[in-house]
Coordinates of C-alpha atoms in Angstrom, one line a residue:
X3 CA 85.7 78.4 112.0
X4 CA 88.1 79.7 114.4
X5 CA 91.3 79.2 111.7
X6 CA 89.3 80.7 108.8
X7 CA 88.7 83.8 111.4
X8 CA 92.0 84.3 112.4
X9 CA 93.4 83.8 109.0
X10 CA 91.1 86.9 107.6
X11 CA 92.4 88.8 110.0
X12 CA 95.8 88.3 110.0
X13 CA 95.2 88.9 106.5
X14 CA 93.7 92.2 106.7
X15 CA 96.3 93.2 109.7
X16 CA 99.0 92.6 106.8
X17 CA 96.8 94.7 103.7
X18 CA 96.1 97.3 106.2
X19 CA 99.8 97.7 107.3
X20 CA 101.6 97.3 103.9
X21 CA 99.0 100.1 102.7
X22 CA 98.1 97.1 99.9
X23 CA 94.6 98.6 98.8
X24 CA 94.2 95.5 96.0
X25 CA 95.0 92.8 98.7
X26 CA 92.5 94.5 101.3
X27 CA 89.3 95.0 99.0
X28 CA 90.1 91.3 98.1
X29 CA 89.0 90.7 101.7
X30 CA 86.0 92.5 101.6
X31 CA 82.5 91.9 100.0
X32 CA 81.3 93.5 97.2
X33 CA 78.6 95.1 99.6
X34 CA 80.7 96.2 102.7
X35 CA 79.9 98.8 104.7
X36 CA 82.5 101.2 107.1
X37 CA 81.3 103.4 109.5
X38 CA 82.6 105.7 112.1
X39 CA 80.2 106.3 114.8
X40 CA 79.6 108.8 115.7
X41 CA 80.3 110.3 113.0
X42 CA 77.7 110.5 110.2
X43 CA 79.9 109.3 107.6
X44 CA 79.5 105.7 106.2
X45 CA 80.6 104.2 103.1
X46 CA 78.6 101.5 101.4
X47 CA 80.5 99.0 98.3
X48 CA 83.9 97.8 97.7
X49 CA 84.3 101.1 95.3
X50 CA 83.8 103.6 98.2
X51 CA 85.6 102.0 100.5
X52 CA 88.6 101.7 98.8
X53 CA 88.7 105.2 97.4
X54 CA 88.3 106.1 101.2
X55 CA 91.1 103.7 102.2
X56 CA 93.2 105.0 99.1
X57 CA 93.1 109.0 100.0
X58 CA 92.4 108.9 103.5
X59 CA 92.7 106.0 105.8
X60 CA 96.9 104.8 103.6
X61 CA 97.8 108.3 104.0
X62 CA 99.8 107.6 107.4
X63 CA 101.6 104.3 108.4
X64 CA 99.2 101.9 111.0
X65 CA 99.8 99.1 112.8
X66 CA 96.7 96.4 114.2
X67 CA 96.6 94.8 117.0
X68 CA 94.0 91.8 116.6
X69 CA 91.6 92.1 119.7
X70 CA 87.9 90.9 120.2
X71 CA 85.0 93.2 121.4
X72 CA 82.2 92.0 122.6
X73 CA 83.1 88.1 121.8
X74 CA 83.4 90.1 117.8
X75 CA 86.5 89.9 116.0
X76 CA 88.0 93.5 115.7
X77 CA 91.1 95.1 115.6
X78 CA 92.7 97.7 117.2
X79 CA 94.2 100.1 115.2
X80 CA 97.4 102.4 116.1
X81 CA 98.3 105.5 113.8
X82 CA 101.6 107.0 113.8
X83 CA 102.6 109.7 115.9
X84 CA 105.9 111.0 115.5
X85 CA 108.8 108.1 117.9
X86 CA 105.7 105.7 118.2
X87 CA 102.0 104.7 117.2
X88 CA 98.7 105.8 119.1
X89 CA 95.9 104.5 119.4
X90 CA 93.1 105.7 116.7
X91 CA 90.6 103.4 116.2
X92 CA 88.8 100.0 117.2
X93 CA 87.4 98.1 114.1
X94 CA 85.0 96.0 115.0
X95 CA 84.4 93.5 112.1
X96 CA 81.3 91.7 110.5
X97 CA 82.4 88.2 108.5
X98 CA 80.1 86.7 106.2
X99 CA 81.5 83.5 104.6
X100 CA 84.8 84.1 104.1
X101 CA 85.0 87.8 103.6
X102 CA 84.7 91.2 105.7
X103 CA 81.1 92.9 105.5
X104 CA 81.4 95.2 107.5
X105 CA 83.9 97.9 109.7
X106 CA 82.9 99.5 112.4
X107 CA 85.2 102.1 113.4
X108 CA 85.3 103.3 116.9
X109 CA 87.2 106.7 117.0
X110 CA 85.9 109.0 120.3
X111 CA 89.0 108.9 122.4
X112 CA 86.1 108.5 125.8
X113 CA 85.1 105.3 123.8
X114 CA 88.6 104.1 123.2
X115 CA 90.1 105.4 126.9
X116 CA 87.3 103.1 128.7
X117 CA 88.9 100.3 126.9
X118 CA 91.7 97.7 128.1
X119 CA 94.0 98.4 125.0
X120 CA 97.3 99.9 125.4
X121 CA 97.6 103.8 124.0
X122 CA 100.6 103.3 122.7
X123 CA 102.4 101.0 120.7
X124 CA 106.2 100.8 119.4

């Protein structure tokens, strides 16, 4: 339901952000997938996720801004940049039961200018 939803992502918005790589695979299935089209990188399993999360994605402080896309949960995701955070990413998310399945990152700044997000946040 709705409360379930918003408490998995609250949840995530709070692994993400602390950099907590245990609390966010705990979120995840052991099957997720994360994707970045258009990129043709993916990475399939709780293992390669996290490892990407772990040397890549926690390598620079975030902050998520809980949004919808296309009536889908997702988040926005801002990266720091020097006095504030920019926007980087939309991660759209697939639920099944009660964990994440599946991020889809959106990352080409045409994609992410044509939507109503702020670019910036403090």
């Amino acid at each position: 339901g709705a409360a379930g939803q918003r408490a998995l992502v609250d949840a995530l918005v709070d692994a993400w952000e602390r950099a907590d790589l245990d609390a966010l695979l705990g979120l995840l299935t052991e099957d997720v997938r994360f994707t970045m089209p258009p990129l043709p990188a993916w990475f399939d399993g709780r293992p390669a996720v996290g490892m990407f999360f772990a040397e890549r994605v926690f390598e620079t402080p975030w902050r998520l801004v809980p949004v919808q896309s296309n009536a889908q949960l997702a988040v926005a995701c801002y990266q720091r940049a020097e006095t504030s955070f920019r926007l980087g990413a939309l991660n759209v998310l697939t639920v099944r039961d009660d964990r994440i399945a599946g991020l889809y990152s959106f990352l080409d700044p045409l994609v992410l200018a044509d939507l109503t997000l702020p670019a910036e946040e403090r």
